[in-house]
PDB file of C-alpha atoms in Angstrom:
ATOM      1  CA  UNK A  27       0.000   0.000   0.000  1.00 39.00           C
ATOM      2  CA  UNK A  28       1.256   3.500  -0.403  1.00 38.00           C
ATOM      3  CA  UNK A  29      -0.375   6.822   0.754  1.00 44.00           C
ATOM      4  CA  UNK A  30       0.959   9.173  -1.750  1.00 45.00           C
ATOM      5  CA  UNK A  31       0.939  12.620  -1.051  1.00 45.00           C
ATOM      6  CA  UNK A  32      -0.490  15.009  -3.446  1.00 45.00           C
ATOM      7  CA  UNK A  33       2.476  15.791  -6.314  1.00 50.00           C
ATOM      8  CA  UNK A  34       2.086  19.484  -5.773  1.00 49.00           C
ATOM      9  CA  UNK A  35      -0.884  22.025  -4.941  1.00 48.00           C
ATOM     10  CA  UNK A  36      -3.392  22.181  -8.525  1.00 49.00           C
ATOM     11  CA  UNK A  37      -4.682  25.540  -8.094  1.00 52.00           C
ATOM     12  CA  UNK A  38      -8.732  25.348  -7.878  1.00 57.00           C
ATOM     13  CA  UNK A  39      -9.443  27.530 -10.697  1.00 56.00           C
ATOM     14  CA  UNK A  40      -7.340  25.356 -12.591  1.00 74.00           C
ATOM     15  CA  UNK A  41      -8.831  22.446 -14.754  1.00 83.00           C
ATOM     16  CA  UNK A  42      -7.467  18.622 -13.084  1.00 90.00           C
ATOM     17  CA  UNK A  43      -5.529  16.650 -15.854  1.00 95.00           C
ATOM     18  CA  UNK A  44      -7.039  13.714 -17.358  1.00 97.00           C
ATOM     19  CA  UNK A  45      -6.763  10.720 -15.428  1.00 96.00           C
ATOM     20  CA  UNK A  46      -7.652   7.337 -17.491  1.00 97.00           C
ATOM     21  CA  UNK A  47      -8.295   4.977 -14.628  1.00 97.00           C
ATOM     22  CA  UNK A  48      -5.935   2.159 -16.659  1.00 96.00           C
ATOM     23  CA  UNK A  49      -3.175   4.041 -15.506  1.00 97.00           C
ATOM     24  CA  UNK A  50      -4.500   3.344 -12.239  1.00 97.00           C
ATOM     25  CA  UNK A  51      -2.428   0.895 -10.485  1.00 96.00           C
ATOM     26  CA  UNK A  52      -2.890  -2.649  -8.861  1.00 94.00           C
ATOM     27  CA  UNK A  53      -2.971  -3.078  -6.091  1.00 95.00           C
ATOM     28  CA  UNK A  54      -4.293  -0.267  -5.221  1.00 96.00           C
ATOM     29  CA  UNK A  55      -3.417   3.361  -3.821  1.00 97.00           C
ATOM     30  CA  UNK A  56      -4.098   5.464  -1.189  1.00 97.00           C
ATOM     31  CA  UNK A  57      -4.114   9.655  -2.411  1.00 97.00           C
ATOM     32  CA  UNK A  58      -4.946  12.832  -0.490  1.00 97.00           C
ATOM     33  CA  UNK A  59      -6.966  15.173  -1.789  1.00 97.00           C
ATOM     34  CA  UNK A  60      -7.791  18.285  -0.678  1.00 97.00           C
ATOM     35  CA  UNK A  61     -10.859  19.062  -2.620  1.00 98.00           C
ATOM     36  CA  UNK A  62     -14.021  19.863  -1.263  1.00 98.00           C
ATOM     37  CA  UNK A  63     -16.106  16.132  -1.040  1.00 98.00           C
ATOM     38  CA  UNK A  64     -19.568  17.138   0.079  1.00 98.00           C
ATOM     39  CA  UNK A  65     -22.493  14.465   0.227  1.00 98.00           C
ATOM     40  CA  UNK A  66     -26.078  15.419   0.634  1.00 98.00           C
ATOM     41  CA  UNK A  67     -28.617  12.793   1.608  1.00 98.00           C
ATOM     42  CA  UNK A  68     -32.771  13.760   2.036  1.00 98.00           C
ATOM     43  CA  UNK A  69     -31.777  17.758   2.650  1.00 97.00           C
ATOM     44  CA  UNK A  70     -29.068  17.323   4.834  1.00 98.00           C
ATOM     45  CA  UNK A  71     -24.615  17.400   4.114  1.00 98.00           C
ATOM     46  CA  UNK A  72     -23.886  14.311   5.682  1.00 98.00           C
ATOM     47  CA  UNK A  73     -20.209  14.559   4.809  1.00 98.00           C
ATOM     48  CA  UNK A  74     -17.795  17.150   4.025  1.00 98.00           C
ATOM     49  CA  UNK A  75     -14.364  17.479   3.595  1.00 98.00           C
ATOM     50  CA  UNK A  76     -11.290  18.927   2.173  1.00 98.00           C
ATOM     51  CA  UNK A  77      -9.207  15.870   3.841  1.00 98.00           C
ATOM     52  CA  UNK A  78     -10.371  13.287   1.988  1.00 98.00           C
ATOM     53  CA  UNK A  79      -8.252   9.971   0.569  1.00 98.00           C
ATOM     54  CA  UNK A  80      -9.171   8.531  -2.832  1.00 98.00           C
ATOM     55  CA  UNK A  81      -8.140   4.806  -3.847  1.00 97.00           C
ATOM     56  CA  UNK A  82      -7.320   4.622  -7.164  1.00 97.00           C
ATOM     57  CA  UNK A  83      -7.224   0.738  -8.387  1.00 95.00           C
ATOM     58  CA  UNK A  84      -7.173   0.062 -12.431  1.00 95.00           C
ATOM     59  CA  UNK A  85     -10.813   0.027 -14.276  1.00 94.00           C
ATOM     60  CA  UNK A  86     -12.403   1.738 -11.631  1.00 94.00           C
ATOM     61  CA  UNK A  87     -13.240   5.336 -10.946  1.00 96.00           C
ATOM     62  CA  UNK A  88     -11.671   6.456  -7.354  1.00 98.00           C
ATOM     63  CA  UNK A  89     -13.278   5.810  -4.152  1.00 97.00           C
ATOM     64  CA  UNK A  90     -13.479   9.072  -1.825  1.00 98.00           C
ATOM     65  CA  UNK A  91     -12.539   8.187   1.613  1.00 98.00           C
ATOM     66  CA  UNK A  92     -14.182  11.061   4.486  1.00 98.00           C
ATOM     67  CA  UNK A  93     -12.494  10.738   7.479  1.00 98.00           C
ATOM     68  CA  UNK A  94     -15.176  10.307  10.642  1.00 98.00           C
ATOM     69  CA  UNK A  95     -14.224  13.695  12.475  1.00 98.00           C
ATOM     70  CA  UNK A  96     -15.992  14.994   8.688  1.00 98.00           C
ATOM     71  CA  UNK A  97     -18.987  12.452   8.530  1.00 98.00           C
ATOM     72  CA  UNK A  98     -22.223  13.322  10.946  1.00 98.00           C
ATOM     73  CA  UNK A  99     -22.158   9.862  12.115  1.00 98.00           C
ATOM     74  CA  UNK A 100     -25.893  10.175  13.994  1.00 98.00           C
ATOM     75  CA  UNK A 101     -27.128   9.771  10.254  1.00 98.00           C
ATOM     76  CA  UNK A 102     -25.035   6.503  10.351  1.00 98.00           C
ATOM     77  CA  UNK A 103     -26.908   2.831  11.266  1.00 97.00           C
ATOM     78  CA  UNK A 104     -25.122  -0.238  11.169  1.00 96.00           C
ATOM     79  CA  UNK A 105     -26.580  -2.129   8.213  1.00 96.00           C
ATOM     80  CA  UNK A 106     -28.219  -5.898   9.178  1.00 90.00           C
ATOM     81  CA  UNK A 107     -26.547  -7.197   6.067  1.00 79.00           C
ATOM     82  CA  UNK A 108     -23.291  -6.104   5.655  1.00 67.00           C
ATOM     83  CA  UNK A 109     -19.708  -7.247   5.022  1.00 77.00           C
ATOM     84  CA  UNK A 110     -17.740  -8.097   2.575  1.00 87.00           C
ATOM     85  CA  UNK A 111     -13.691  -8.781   1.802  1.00 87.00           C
ATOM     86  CA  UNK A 112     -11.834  -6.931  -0.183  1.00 89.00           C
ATOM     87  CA  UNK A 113      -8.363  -8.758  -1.294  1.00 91.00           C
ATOM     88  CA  UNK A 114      -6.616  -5.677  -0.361  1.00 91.00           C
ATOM     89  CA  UNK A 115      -8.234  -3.767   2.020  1.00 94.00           C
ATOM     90  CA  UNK A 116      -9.712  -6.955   4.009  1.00 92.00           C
ATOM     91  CA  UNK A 117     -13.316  -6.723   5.586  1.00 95.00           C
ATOM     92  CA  UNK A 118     -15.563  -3.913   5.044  1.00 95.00           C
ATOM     93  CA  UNK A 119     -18.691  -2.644   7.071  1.00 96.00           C
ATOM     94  CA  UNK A 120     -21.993  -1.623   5.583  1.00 96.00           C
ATOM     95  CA  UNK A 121     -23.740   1.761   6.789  1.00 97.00           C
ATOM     96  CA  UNK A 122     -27.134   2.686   6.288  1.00 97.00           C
ATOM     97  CA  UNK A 123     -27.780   6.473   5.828  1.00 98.00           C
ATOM     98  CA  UNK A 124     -30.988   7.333   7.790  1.00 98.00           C
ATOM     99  CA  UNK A 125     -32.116  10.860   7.540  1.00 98.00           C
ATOM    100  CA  UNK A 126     -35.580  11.139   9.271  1.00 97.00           C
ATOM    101  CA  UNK A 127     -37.679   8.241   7.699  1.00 97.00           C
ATOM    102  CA  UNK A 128     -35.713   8.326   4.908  1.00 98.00           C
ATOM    103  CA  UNK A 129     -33.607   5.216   4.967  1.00 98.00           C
ATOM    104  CA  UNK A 130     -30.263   4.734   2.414  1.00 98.00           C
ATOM    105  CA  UNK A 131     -30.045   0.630   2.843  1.00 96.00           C
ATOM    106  CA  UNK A 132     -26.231   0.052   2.363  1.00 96.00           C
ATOM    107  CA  UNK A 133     -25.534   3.565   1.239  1.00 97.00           C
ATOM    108  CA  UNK A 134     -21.928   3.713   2.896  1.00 97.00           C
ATOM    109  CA  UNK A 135     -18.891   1.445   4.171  1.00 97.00           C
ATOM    110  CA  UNK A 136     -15.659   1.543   5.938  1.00 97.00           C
ATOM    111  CA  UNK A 137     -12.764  -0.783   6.947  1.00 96.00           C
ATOM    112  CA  UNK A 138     -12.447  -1.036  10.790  1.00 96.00           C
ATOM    113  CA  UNK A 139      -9.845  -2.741  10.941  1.00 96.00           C
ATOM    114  CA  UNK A 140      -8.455  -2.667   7.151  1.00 96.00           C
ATOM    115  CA  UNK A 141      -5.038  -4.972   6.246  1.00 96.00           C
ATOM    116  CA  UNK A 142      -1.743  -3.383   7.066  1.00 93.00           C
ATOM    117  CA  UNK A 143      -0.934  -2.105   4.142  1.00 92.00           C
ATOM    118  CA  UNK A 144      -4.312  -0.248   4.130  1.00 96.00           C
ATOM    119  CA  UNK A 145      -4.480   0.931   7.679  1.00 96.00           C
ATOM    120  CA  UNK A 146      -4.698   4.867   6.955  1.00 96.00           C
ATOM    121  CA  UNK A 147      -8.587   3.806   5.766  1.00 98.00           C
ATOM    122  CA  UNK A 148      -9.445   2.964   9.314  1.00 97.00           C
ATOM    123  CA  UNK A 149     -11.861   5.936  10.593  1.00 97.00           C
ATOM    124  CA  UNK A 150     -13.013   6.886   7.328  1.00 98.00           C
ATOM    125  CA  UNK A 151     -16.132   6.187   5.588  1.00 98.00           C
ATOM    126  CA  UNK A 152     -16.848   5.549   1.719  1.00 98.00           C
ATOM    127  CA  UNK A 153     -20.614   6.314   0.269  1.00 98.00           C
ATOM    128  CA  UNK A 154     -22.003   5.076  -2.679  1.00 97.00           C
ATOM    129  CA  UNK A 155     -23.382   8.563  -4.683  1.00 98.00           C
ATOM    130  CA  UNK A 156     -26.023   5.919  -6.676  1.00 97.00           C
ATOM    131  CA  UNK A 157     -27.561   6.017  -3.273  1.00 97.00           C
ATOM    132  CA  UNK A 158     -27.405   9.497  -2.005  1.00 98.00           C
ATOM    133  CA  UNK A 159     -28.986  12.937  -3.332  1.00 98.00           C
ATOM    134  CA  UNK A 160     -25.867  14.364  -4.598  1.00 98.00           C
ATOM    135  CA  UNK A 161     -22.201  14.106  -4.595  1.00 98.00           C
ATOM    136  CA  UNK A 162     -19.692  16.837  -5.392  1.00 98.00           C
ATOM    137  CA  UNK A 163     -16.175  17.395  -5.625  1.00 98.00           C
ATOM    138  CA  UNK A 164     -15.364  21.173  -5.481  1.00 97.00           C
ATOM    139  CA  UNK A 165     -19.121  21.765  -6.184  1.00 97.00           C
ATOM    140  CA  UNK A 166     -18.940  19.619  -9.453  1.00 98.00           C
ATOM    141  CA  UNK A 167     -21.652  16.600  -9.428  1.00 98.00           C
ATOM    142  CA  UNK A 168     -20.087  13.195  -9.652  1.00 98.00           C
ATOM    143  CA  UNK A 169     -21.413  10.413 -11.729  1.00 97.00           C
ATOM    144  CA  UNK A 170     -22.037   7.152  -9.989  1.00 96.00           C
ATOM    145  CA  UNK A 171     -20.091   4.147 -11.318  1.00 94.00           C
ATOM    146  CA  UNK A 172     -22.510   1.971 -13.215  1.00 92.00           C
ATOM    147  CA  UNK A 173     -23.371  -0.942 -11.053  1.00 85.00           C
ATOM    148  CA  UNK A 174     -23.121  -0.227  -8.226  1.00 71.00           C
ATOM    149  CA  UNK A 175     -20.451  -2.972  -6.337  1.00 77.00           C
ATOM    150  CA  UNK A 176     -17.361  -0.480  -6.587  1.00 87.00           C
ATOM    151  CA  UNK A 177     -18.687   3.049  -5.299  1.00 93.00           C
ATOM    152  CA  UNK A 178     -16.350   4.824  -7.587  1.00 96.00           C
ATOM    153  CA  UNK A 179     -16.956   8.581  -8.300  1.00 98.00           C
ATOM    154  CA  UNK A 180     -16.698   9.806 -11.481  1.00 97.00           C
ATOM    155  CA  UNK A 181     -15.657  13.451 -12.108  1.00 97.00           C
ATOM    156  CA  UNK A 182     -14.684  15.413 -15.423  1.00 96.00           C
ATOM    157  CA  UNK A 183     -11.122  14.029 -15.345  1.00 97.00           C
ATOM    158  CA  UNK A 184     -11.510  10.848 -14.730  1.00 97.00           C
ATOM    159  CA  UNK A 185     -11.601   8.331 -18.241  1.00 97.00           C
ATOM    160  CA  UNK A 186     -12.824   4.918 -18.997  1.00 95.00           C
ATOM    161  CA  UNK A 187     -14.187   2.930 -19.911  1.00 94.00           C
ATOM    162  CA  UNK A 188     -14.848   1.395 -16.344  1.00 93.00           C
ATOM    163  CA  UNK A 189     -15.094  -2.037 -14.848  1.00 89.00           C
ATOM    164  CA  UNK A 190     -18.630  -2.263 -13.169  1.00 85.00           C
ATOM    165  CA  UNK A 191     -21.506  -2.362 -15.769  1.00 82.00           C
ATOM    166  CA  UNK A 192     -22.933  -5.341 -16.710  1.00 80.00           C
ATOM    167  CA  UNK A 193     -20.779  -7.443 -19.128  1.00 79.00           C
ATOM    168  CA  UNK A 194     -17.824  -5.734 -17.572  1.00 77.00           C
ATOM    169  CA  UNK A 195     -17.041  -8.712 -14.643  1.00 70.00           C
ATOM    170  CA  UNK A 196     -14.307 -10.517 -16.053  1.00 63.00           C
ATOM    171  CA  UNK A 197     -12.229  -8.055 -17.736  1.00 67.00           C
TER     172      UNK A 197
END
């Protein structure tokens, strides 16, 4: 695992550079990035940050990571249903988002106690934007990754095509 810091300050008026997510490596990588990440859930930020971590892993869009001092965790339910394994990040925890009666099933995860070589993801959560209202980075609207199983977040720099949609399994 690495945690890369960012290679030097982008100035945000500037446009990002393309990133094609092929370039992405495997396994994966941690990144800071100190963009605004806001999500908004039934009228209400649920998370914002400009200290969030992105994993960048090849064919998928990057994962935005919100460290828990950012998230307002009383919107946060333990999910009945909910782990899985990651082969690189080990076992994650599923989060419902519950915002009055409106109820998210599944609509975040974290990695209490990730693998070693991906233990700067402990205390942050990940949300799926398929599942909330709206999520931005530095006020632009992200695209959900088709399908739903990776979470990535797709912004104007970010190129495919991407793993995810159906048909796309095995490549």
């Amino acid at each position: 695992m690495y945690l890369d810091p960012l290679e030097g300050p982008v100035p945000r008026s500037a446009p990002r550079p393309p990133e094609s997510v092929w370039d992405y490596p495997r396994p994966p990588v941690i990144r800071e990035d100190d963009r605004d990440v806001r999500v908004e859930c039934a009228g209400q930020v649920v998370a914002q940050t400009r200290r969030a971590v992105r994993v960048l892993e090849t064919s998928h869009p990057p994962v935005f990571y919100i460290r828990a001092q950012d998230v307002r965790t009383k919107f946060l339910f333990p999910a009945v249903a909910g782990r899985t394994w990651c082969e690189w990040k080990g076992s994650a925890r599923y989060w419902d988002v519950i915002v009055g009666d409106d109820v998210r099933a599944r609509a975040a995860w974290s990695y209490p106690r990730p693998e070693p070589g991906y233990a700067p993801l402990a205390g942050f959560f990940a949300f799926y934007p398929s599942r909330m209202d709206r999520c931005t980075v530095d006020g632009e609207e992200v695209t959900a990754q088709e399908g739903d199983f990776y979470g990535g977040w797709i912004t104007a720099e970010v190129r495919g095509p991407f793993k995810g949609a159906p048909g796309t399994r095995l490549w």
